[in-house]
Amino acid sequence: MHTNVWYVDENVDSDKCYPQIVEAAQLLKQNEVIAFPTETVYGLGGNALSDRAVAKIFEAKGRPADNPLIVHVASRPHVEKLVTTISKQADQLMNAFWPGPLTIVLPGGESVASNVTAGLDTVAIRMPDHPVALALLKAANLPLAAPSANLSGKPSPTSAQHVIHDLDGRIAGVVDGGSTGVGLESTVVDCSGDVVTILRPGGVTKEQLEEVVGEVKIDPALSDDGHQPKSPGVKYKHYAPTAPVTLVDGSYSFIQQIVDKRRAEGLKVGVLTTEESKELLNADVVIPCGSKEELITVANRLYDVLRKFDESNVDEIYSEVFTHEGVGAAVMNRLTKAANNRIIIE
Ligand code: TXA
Ligand code: MG
């Protein structure tokens, strides 16, 4: 299959018509799948009302069928058509954070294709805060099911080049609107019960949610392997570069000892560091990932850095750890998955 690439300015006016976006929207209406930028990561969109379009998303990504998709909308009236009830907390969260990096799980989902929800009686919905995503949603005039536009298991794409690397020839096209902003996926919250529960940490922090709705719980499955997660996707290996990643919670000299030992054994070793420590550590490949003092920059660059290690053909990757405060919760959640839970503590 030929994969079209349409270049658009990341600052399009989402209420105007652009020929590239109209062409992409036309293909979406024909139940083809198209990748597009959002403020978090690139999504792989398909008509959420069509089983056939949604099946193409799963096929292109190689995604397990029991992992449901997020439905993207451009306006509130679209939400009302997709769910049975909107609780008071859900309404408050939509008002506070939409458009933005928050996905809300609500009761319903009978009106979307059955493979979107993977058989659950809830549906996950988000209004993205990206002019290109909003323009495409408006031009297609459809709710779009869209997971991250990467091959299943790989780091999510934060640029159109990442999408093309993974999915060229497998999808009908990519709308290239430059690099994404947040860099990590949306926060997923369950609003189908009494207390708002975080199912996946992301761009909106627990602290920010609590300011709007009071008590917020965290799905115990996020910190404890004994529980069945409510968000099926979080149980899979994810975000992983080809070389195995190990987190190291210790001093720089401790990290250096590990690296030196592995290099002495003949391995090519990569280290994921920060701006503060990049001069302090020696390895075959050292890639800084933002500043420890400013975790927003770490979130923004993490997936690109993980993909860069793939390009450098290292045998093993060691990574510093970060605080779990604020957006650090999402950074550490993704890094821990990329590392398949491998961590060495000094
Ligand atoms: O930022 C994002 O959320 C990006 C952009 C493209 O919007 N999308 C994204 O989609 O990360 P994906 O498919 O990679 O992750 C969707 C997550 C998975 O963990 C999935 O299990 C969960 O949302 N999810 C979807 N529907 C759900 C539901 N009804 N109940 C619980 N979790 C659900
Ligand atoms: Mg994903």
Short mmCIF file of C-alpha atoms and ligand atoms in Angstrom, two decimals:
data_model
loop_
_atom_site.label_atom_id
_atom_site.label_comp_id
_atom_site.label_asym_id
_atom_site.label_seq_id
_atom_site.Cartn_x
_atom_site.Cartn_y
_atom_site.Cartn_z
CA MET A 1 0.00 0.00 0.00
CA HIS A 2 1.26 3.52 -0.79
CA THR A 3 1.43 5.76 2.27
CA ASN A 4 0.63 9.41 1.45
CA VAL A 5 2.38 12.17 3.40
CA TRP A 6 0.62 15.54 3.68
CA TYR A 7 2.60 18.44 5.14
CA VAL A 8 0.59 20.99 7.08
CA ASP A 9 1.48 23.89 9.33
CA GLU A 10 1.09 22.91 13.00
CA ASN A 11 -0.79 26.17 13.55
CA VAL A 12 -3.63 25.64 11.05
CA ASP A 13 -6.95 27.28 11.86
CA SER A 14 -9.05 24.23 12.75
CA ASP A 15 -12.20 25.92 11.38
CA LYS A 16 -10.76 26.43 7.89
CA CYS A 17 -10.52 23.99 4.97
CA TYR A 18 -7.08 22.88 3.76
CA PRO A 19 -6.76 20.66 0.66
CA GLN A 20 -4.36 18.24 2.37
CA ILE A 21 -6.68 17.80 5.35
CA VAL A 22 -9.74 17.43 3.12
CA GLU A 23 -7.95 14.67 1.17
CA ALA A 24 -6.98 12.85 4.38
CA ALA A 25 -10.55 13.24 5.74
CA GLN A 26 -11.95 11.80 2.51
CA LEU A 27 -9.87 8.65 2.99
CA LEU A 28 -11.08 8.40 6.61
CA LYS A 29 -14.67 8.53 5.34
CA GLN A 30 -13.77 5.64 3.02
CA ASN A 31 -12.69 3.71 6.14
CA GLU A 32 -8.96 3.97 5.49
CA VAL A 33 -6.59 4.69 8.41
CA ILE A 34 -4.54 7.89 8.67
CA ALA A 35 -1.92 9.00 11.20
CA PHE A 36 -2.17 12.56 12.53
CA PRO A 37 -0.48 14.70 15.19
CA THR A 38 -2.06 15.39 18.57
CA GLU A 39 -0.55 17.41 21.41
CA THR A 40 0.60 14.17 23.11
CA VAL A 41 1.80 11.74 20.41
CA TYR A 42 0.79 10.88 16.82
CA GLY A 43 -2.44 8.88 16.63
CA LEU A 44 -3.48 6.30 14.03
CA GLY A 45 -7.06 7.31 13.26
CA GLY A 46 -9.94 5.39 11.75
CA ASN A 47 -13.73 5.79 11.66
CA ALA A 48 -14.87 4.69 15.15
CA LEU A 49 -18.27 3.72 13.74
CA SER A 50 -16.84 1.19 11.27
CA ASP A 51 -15.68 -2.31 12.27
CA ARG A 52 -13.68 -2.52 9.08
CA ALA A 53 -11.79 0.74 9.64
CA VAL A 54 -11.06 -0.21 13.26
CA ALA A 55 -9.87 -3.68 12.21
CA LYS A 56 -7.35 -1.95 9.90
CA ILE A 57 -5.93 0.00 12.86
CA PHE A 58 -5.32 -3.21 14.84
CA GLU A 59 -3.80 -4.88 11.80
CA ALA A 60 -1.44 -2.02 10.88
CA LYS A 61 -0.10 -1.81 14.46
CA GLY A 62 -0.10 -5.53 15.21
CA ARG A 63 -2.10 -4.63 18.31
CA PRO A 64 -3.69 -7.32 20.54
CA ALA A 65 -7.47 -7.30 19.99
CA ASP A 66 -8.28 -7.14 23.72
CA ASN A 67 -6.73 -3.67 24.05
CA PRO A 68 -9.48 -1.05 23.49
CA LEU A 69 -8.99 2.23 21.63
CA ILE A 70 -9.54 5.88 22.58
CA VAL A 71 -12.23 7.68 20.59
CA HIS A 72 -11.26 11.23 19.60
CA VAL A 73 -13.88 13.95 19.15
CA ALA A 74 -13.86 17.64 18.23
CA SER A 75 -16.96 18.70 20.15
CA ARG A 76 -19.13 17.90 23.19
CA PRO A 77 -22.25 16.91 21.17
CA HIS A 78 -20.23 14.04 19.69
CA VAL A 79 -19.54 12.77 23.24
CA GLU A 80 -23.19 12.74 24.18
CA LYS A 81 -23.93 10.43 21.24
CA LEU A 82 -21.30 7.91 22.35
CA VAL A 83 -22.04 7.44 26.07
CA THR A 84 -25.01 6.65 28.29
CA THR A 85 -24.22 8.97 31.23
CA ILE A 86 -21.82 11.80 31.96
CA SER A 87 -21.23 12.04 35.72
CA LYS A 88 -20.78 15.42 37.42
CA GLN A 89 -17.04 14.74 37.82
CA ALA A 90 -16.67 13.80 34.15
CA ASP A 91 -18.41 17.04 33.18
CA GLN A 92 -16.08 19.04 35.45
CA LEU A 93 -13.01 17.31 33.99
CA MET A 94 -14.09 17.94 30.40
CA ASN A 95 -14.66 21.62 31.21
CA ALA A 96 -11.29 21.93 32.93
CA PHE A 97 -9.01 19.89 30.65
CA TRP A 98 -10.57 19.61 27.17
CA PRO A 99 -9.26 20.03 24.62
CA GLY A 100 -6.22 18.45 26.23
CA PRO A 101 -4.26 15.34 27.29
CA LEU A 102 -7.02 13.71 29.35
CA THR A 103 -8.95 10.59 28.27
CA ILE A 104 -12.20 9.93 30.12
CA VAL A 105 -13.68 6.43 30.41
CA LEU A 106 -17.49 6.58 30.54
CA PRO A 107 -20.32 4.05 30.53
CA GLY A 108 -21.65 3.24 27.06
CA GLY A 109 -20.00 2.55 23.78
CA GLU A 110 -22.86 0.67 22.10
CA SER A 111 -22.84 3.16 19.23
CA VAL A 112 -19.16 2.72 18.32
CA ALA A 113 -17.84 -0.32 16.43
CA SER A 114 -17.60 -3.28 18.82
CA ASN A 115 -13.84 -3.72 18.27
CA VAL A 116 -13.19 -0.17 19.60
CA THR A 117 -14.11 -1.12 23.17
CA ALA A 118 -12.85 -4.73 23.01
CA GLY A 119 -16.08 -5.93 24.59
CA LEU A 120 -16.05 -3.56 27.62
CA ASP A 121 -19.23 -1.72 28.59
CA THR A 122 -17.32 1.57 28.76
CA VAL A 123 -15.75 3.79 26.13
CA ALA A 124 -12.64 6.01 26.41
CA ILE A 125 -13.00 9.51 24.90
CA ARG A 126 -10.68 12.45 24.42
CA MET A 127 -10.75 15.85 22.72
CA PRO A 128 -7.18 16.52 21.55
CA ASP A 129 -5.64 19.97 21.83
CA HIS A 130 -3.95 20.17 18.45
CA PRO A 131 -5.24 22.34 15.59
CA VAL A 132 -4.37 19.70 12.97
CA ALA A 133 -6.17 16.92 14.88
CA LEU A 134 -9.21 19.15 15.41
CA ALA A 135 -9.24 20.25 11.75
CA LEU A 136 -9.11 16.62 10.61
CA LEU A 137 -11.88 15.55 13.03
CA LYS A 138 -14.07 18.41 11.82
CA ALA A 139 -13.40 17.72 8.13
CA ALA A 140 -14.16 14.00 8.53
CA ASN A 141 -17.13 14.79 10.81
CA LEU A 142 -16.63 11.39 12.47
CA PRO A 143 -15.47 10.20 15.89
CA LEU A 144 -12.00 8.75 15.25
CA ALA A 145 -10.66 5.74 17.11
CA ALA A 146 -6.93 6.39 17.45
CA PRO A 147 -4.22 4.57 19.37
CA SER A 148 -0.65 5.83 19.21
CA ALA A 149 0.64 5.43 15.63
CA ASN A 150 3.54 3.05 16.39
CA LEU A 151 4.00 -0.68 15.88
CA SER A 152 2.66 -2.38 19.00
CA GLY A 153 5.34 -2.52 21.72
CA LYS A 154 7.51 0.28 20.27
CA PRO A 155 7.83 3.80 21.74
CA SER A 156 4.94 6.05 20.71
CA PRO A 157 5.69 8.41 17.80
CA THR A 158 6.35 12.06 18.54
CA SER A 159 7.08 12.98 14.90
CA ALA A 160 5.79 11.97 11.46
CA GLN A 161 9.23 10.41 10.78
CA HIS A 162 8.68 8.00 13.69
CA VAL A 163 5.29 7.03 12.18
CA ILE A 164 6.79 6.48 8.73
CA HIS A 165 9.60 4.40 10.24
CA ASP A 166 7.06 2.02 11.82
CA LEU A 167 4.08 2.09 9.45
CA ASP A 168 5.20 3.03 5.92
CA GLY A 169 3.32 0.84 3.45
CA ARG A 170 0.86 -0.33 6.13
CA ILE A 171 -1.45 2.74 6.29
CA ALA A 172 -3.11 5.09 3.77
CA GLY A 173 -1.32 8.23 4.95
CA VAL A 174 0.25 10.52 7.53
CA VAL A 175 -0.61 14.15 8.13
CA ASP A 176 2.77 15.63 9.05
CA GLY A 177 2.24 18.56 11.43
CA GLY A 178 5.72 18.54 12.99
CA SER A 179 6.74 17.31 16.45
CA THR A 180 4.18 16.83 19.19
CA GLY A 181 4.21 18.89 22.38
CA VAL A 182 3.64 16.86 25.56
CA GLY A 183 5.50 13.82 24.23
CA LEU A 184 3.76 11.24 26.47
CA GLU A 185 0.23 9.91 26.02
CA SER A 186 -2.84 11.32 27.72
CA THR A 187 -3.80 10.53 31.29
CA VAL A 188 -6.61 7.92 31.23
CA VAL A 189 -9.20 8.32 34.02
CA ASP A 190 -12.16 6.07 34.78
CA CYS A 191 -15.29 8.16 35.44
CA SER A 192 -17.74 5.26 35.31
CA GLY A 193 -17.68 4.71 39.10
CA ASP A 194 -18.05 6.90 42.20
CA VAL A 195 -14.44 8.03 42.55
CA VAL A 196 -12.32 9.21 39.61
CA THR A 197 -9.52 6.67 39.13
CA ILE A 198 -6.30 7.09 37.14
CA LEU A 199 -5.83 4.07 34.88
CA ARG A 200 -2.76 5.43 33.08
CA PRO A 201 -0.67 8.44 34.24
CA GLY A 202 0.03 11.05 31.57
CA GLY A 203 0.08 14.71 30.63
CA VAL A 204 -2.48 15.77 33.26
CA THR A 205 -1.19 15.03 36.77
CA LYS A 206 -3.06 13.59 39.78
CA GLU A 207 -2.54 16.90 41.57
CA GLN A 208 -4.22 18.82 38.72
CA LEU A 209 -7.16 16.40 38.67
CA GLU A 210 -7.63 16.70 42.44
CA GLU A 211 -7.91 20.47 42.19
CA VAL A 212 -11.00 19.98 40.03
CA VAL A 213 -12.78 16.92 41.46
CA GLY A 214 -11.32 16.36 44.95
CA GLU A 215 -10.45 12.75 45.72
CA VAL A 216 -8.70 10.87 42.90
CA LYS A 217 -7.59 7.23 43.19
CA ILE A 218 -4.84 5.43 41.31
CA ASP A 219 -5.63 2.01 39.84
CA PRO A 220 -3.73 -0.34 42.22
CA ALA A 221 -2.62 -2.38 39.20
CA LEU A 222 -0.27 0.48 38.26
CA SER A 223 1.99 -0.21 41.23
CA ASP A 224 1.27 -3.85 42.02
CA ASP A 225 1.48 -6.74 39.58
CA GLY A 226 -1.04 -8.80 41.54
CA HIS A 227 -4.01 -6.73 40.31
CA GLN A 228 -5.79 -6.98 36.98
CA PRO A 229 -5.54 -3.50 35.41
CA LYS A 230 -8.82 -1.81 34.41
CA SER A 231 -7.06 -0.35 31.40
CA PRO A 232 -6.19 -3.48 29.41
CA GLY A 233 -3.35 -1.80 27.50
CA VAL A 234 -1.20 -1.17 30.53
CA LYS A 235 -0.44 -4.89 31.00
CA TYR A 236 1.51 -5.19 27.76
CA LYS A 237 5.23 -4.66 27.21
CA HIS A 238 5.46 -1.20 25.73
CA TYR A 239 7.61 1.69 24.64
CA ALA A 240 10.63 -0.58 24.30
CA PRO A 241 13.68 0.00 22.10
CA THR A 242 15.31 -3.11 20.64
CA ALA A 243 18.13 -3.30 23.21
CA PRO A 244 17.04 -4.20 26.75
CA VAL A 245 16.65 -1.23 29.10
CA THR A 246 17.56 -1.38 32.81
CA LEU A 247 16.77 1.43 35.26
CA VAL A 248 19.49 2.24 37.80
CA ASP A 249 18.49 3.92 41.05
CA GLY A 250 21.81 5.01 42.49
CA SER A 251 24.69 7.47 42.40
CA TYR A 252 26.51 8.32 39.17
CA SER A 253 29.54 6.31 40.29
CA PHE A 254 27.28 3.28 40.82
CA ILE A 255 25.83 3.65 37.31
CA GLN A 256 29.36 4.07 35.92
CA GLN A 257 30.54 0.86 37.63
CA ILE A 258 27.77 -1.14 35.95
CA VAL A 259 28.51 0.41 32.56
CA ASP A 260 32.26 -0.20 32.87
CA LYS A 261 31.73 -3.84 33.81
CA ARG A 262 29.47 -4.52 30.81
CA ARG A 263 31.82 -2.72 28.41
CA ALA A 264 34.73 -4.75 29.74
CA GLU A 265 32.67 -7.83 28.80
CA GLY A 266 32.61 -6.55 25.22
CA LEU A 267 29.12 -5.06 25.08
CA LYS A 268 28.21 -1.78 23.43
CA VAL A 269 26.45 0.15 26.17
CA GLY A 270 24.08 3.14 25.98
CA VAL A 271 23.15 5.42 28.87
CA LEU A 272 20.05 7.60 29.13
CA THR A 273 21.10 10.58 31.21
CA THR A 274 20.02 14.16 31.82
CA GLU A 275 21.51 17.51 30.84
CA GLU A 276 22.94 17.70 34.37
CA SER A 277 24.77 14.37 34.22
CA LYS A 278 25.72 13.89 30.58
CA GLU A 279 29.34 14.94 31.20
CA LEU A 280 29.62 12.78 34.29
CA LEU A 281 28.94 9.42 32.68
CA ASN A 282 31.03 7.55 30.12
CA ALA A 283 29.59 4.93 27.78
CA ASP A 284 29.57 4.03 24.07
CA VAL A 285 26.46 6.14 23.55
CA VAL A 286 25.27 8.78 26.02
CA ILE A 287 21.97 10.49 25.22
CA PRO A 288 20.63 13.20 27.54
CA CYS A 289 16.86 13.31 27.86
CA GLY A 290 15.95 16.78 29.15
CA SER A 291 16.63 18.27 32.54
CA LYS A 292 16.08 16.61 35.93
CA GLU A 293 14.87 19.98 37.19
CA GLU A 294 12.26 20.24 34.44
CA LEU A 295 10.50 16.93 33.90
CA ILE A 296 8.34 18.38 31.14
CA THR A 297 11.45 18.31 28.93
CA VAL A 298 12.12 14.68 29.85
CA ALA A 299 8.52 13.73 28.94
CA ASN A 300 8.82 15.63 25.70
CA ARG A 301 12.01 13.87 24.56
CA LEU A 302 11.72 10.39 26.08
CA TYR A 303 10.32 8.48 23.08
CA ASP A 304 12.64 10.16 20.61
CA VAL A 305 15.63 9.27 22.80
CA LEU A 306 14.49 5.63 23.14
CA ARG A 307 14.23 5.44 19.33
CA LYS A 308 17.70 7.03 18.96
CA PHE A 309 19.22 4.14 20.91
CA ASP A 310 17.80 1.81 18.23
CA GLU A 311 19.69 3.78 15.58
CA SER A 312 22.97 3.46 17.51
CA ASN A 313 22.80 -0.35 17.73
CA VAL A 314 23.73 -0.61 21.40
CA ASP A 315 23.47 -4.00 23.13
CA GLU A 316 22.13 -2.69 26.43
CA ILE A 317 20.72 0.58 27.75
CA TYR A 318 20.97 1.86 31.33
CA SER A 319 18.77 4.74 32.42
CA GLU A 320 18.73 7.13 35.32
CA VAL A 321 15.51 7.25 37.36
CA PHE A 322 13.32 10.30 37.99
CA THR A 323 10.99 11.53 40.71
CA HIS A 324 7.41 10.19 40.73
CA GLU A 325 6.03 13.68 41.49
CA GLY A 326 3.84 15.49 38.95
CA VAL A 327 4.54 14.50 35.34
CA GLY A 328 7.36 12.29 36.75
CA ALA A 329 4.65 9.67 37.46
CA ALA A 330 4.02 9.34 33.73
CA VAL A 331 7.74 9.43 32.84
CA MET A 332 8.55 6.66 35.35
CA ASN A 333 5.50 4.63 34.28
CA ARG A 334 6.71 4.61 30.65
CA LEU A 335 10.38 4.04 31.54
CA THR A 336 9.50 1.14 33.85
CA LYS A 337 7.54 -0.48 31.01
CA ALA A 338 10.30 0.18 28.50
CA ALA A 339 12.58 -1.60 31.01
CA ASN A 340 10.09 -4.45 31.46
CA ASN A 341 10.36 -3.71 35.23
CA ARG A 342 14.14 -4.31 35.37
CA ILE A 343 15.63 -2.00 37.99
CA ILE A 344 18.93 -2.13 39.89
CA ILE A 345 18.92 -0.32 43.23
CA GLU A 346 22.21 0.72 44.83
O1 TXA B 1 -2.42 10.57 24.10
C1 TXA B 1 -3.04 9.54 23.82
O2 TXA B 1 -3.86 9.02 24.60
C2 TXA B 1 -2.78 8.92 22.43
C3 TXA B 1 -3.23 9.93 21.38
C4 TXA B 1 -3.13 9.38 19.98
O3 TXA B 1 -4.52 10.38 21.67
N1 TXA B 1 -3.47 7.67 22.29
C5 TXA B 1 -3.07 6.54 22.95
O4 TXA B 1 -3.82 5.43 22.64
O5 TXA B 1 -2.17 6.51 23.74
P1 TXA B 1 -3.37 3.94 23.03
O6 TXA B 1 -4.29 3.05 22.29
O7 TXA B 1 -1.94 3.76 22.77
O8 TXA B 1 -3.74 3.82 24.54
C6 TXA B 1 -5.09 3.73 24.96
C7 TXA B 1 -5.17 3.34 26.41
C8 TXA B 1 -4.83 1.89 26.61
O9 TXA B 1 -4.08 1.73 27.81
C9 TXA B 1 -6.22 1.24 26.70
O10 TXA B 1 -6.18 0.03 27.40
C10 TXA B 1 -7.00 2.33 27.42
O11 TXA B 1 -6.53 3.53 26.87
N2 TXA B 1 -8.46 2.23 27.20
C11 TXA B 1 -9.14 2.43 26.05
N3 TXA B 1 -10.46 2.21 26.24
C12 TXA B 1 -10.63 1.87 27.54
C13 TXA B 1 -11.75 1.54 28.36
N4 TXA B 1 -12.98 1.49 27.87
N5 TXA B 1 -11.53 1.24 29.67
C14 TXA B 1 -10.28 1.31 30.17
N6 TXA B 1 -9.18 1.63 29.46
C15 TXA B 1 -9.34 1.89 28.16
MG MG B 2 0.14 3.20 22.60
#
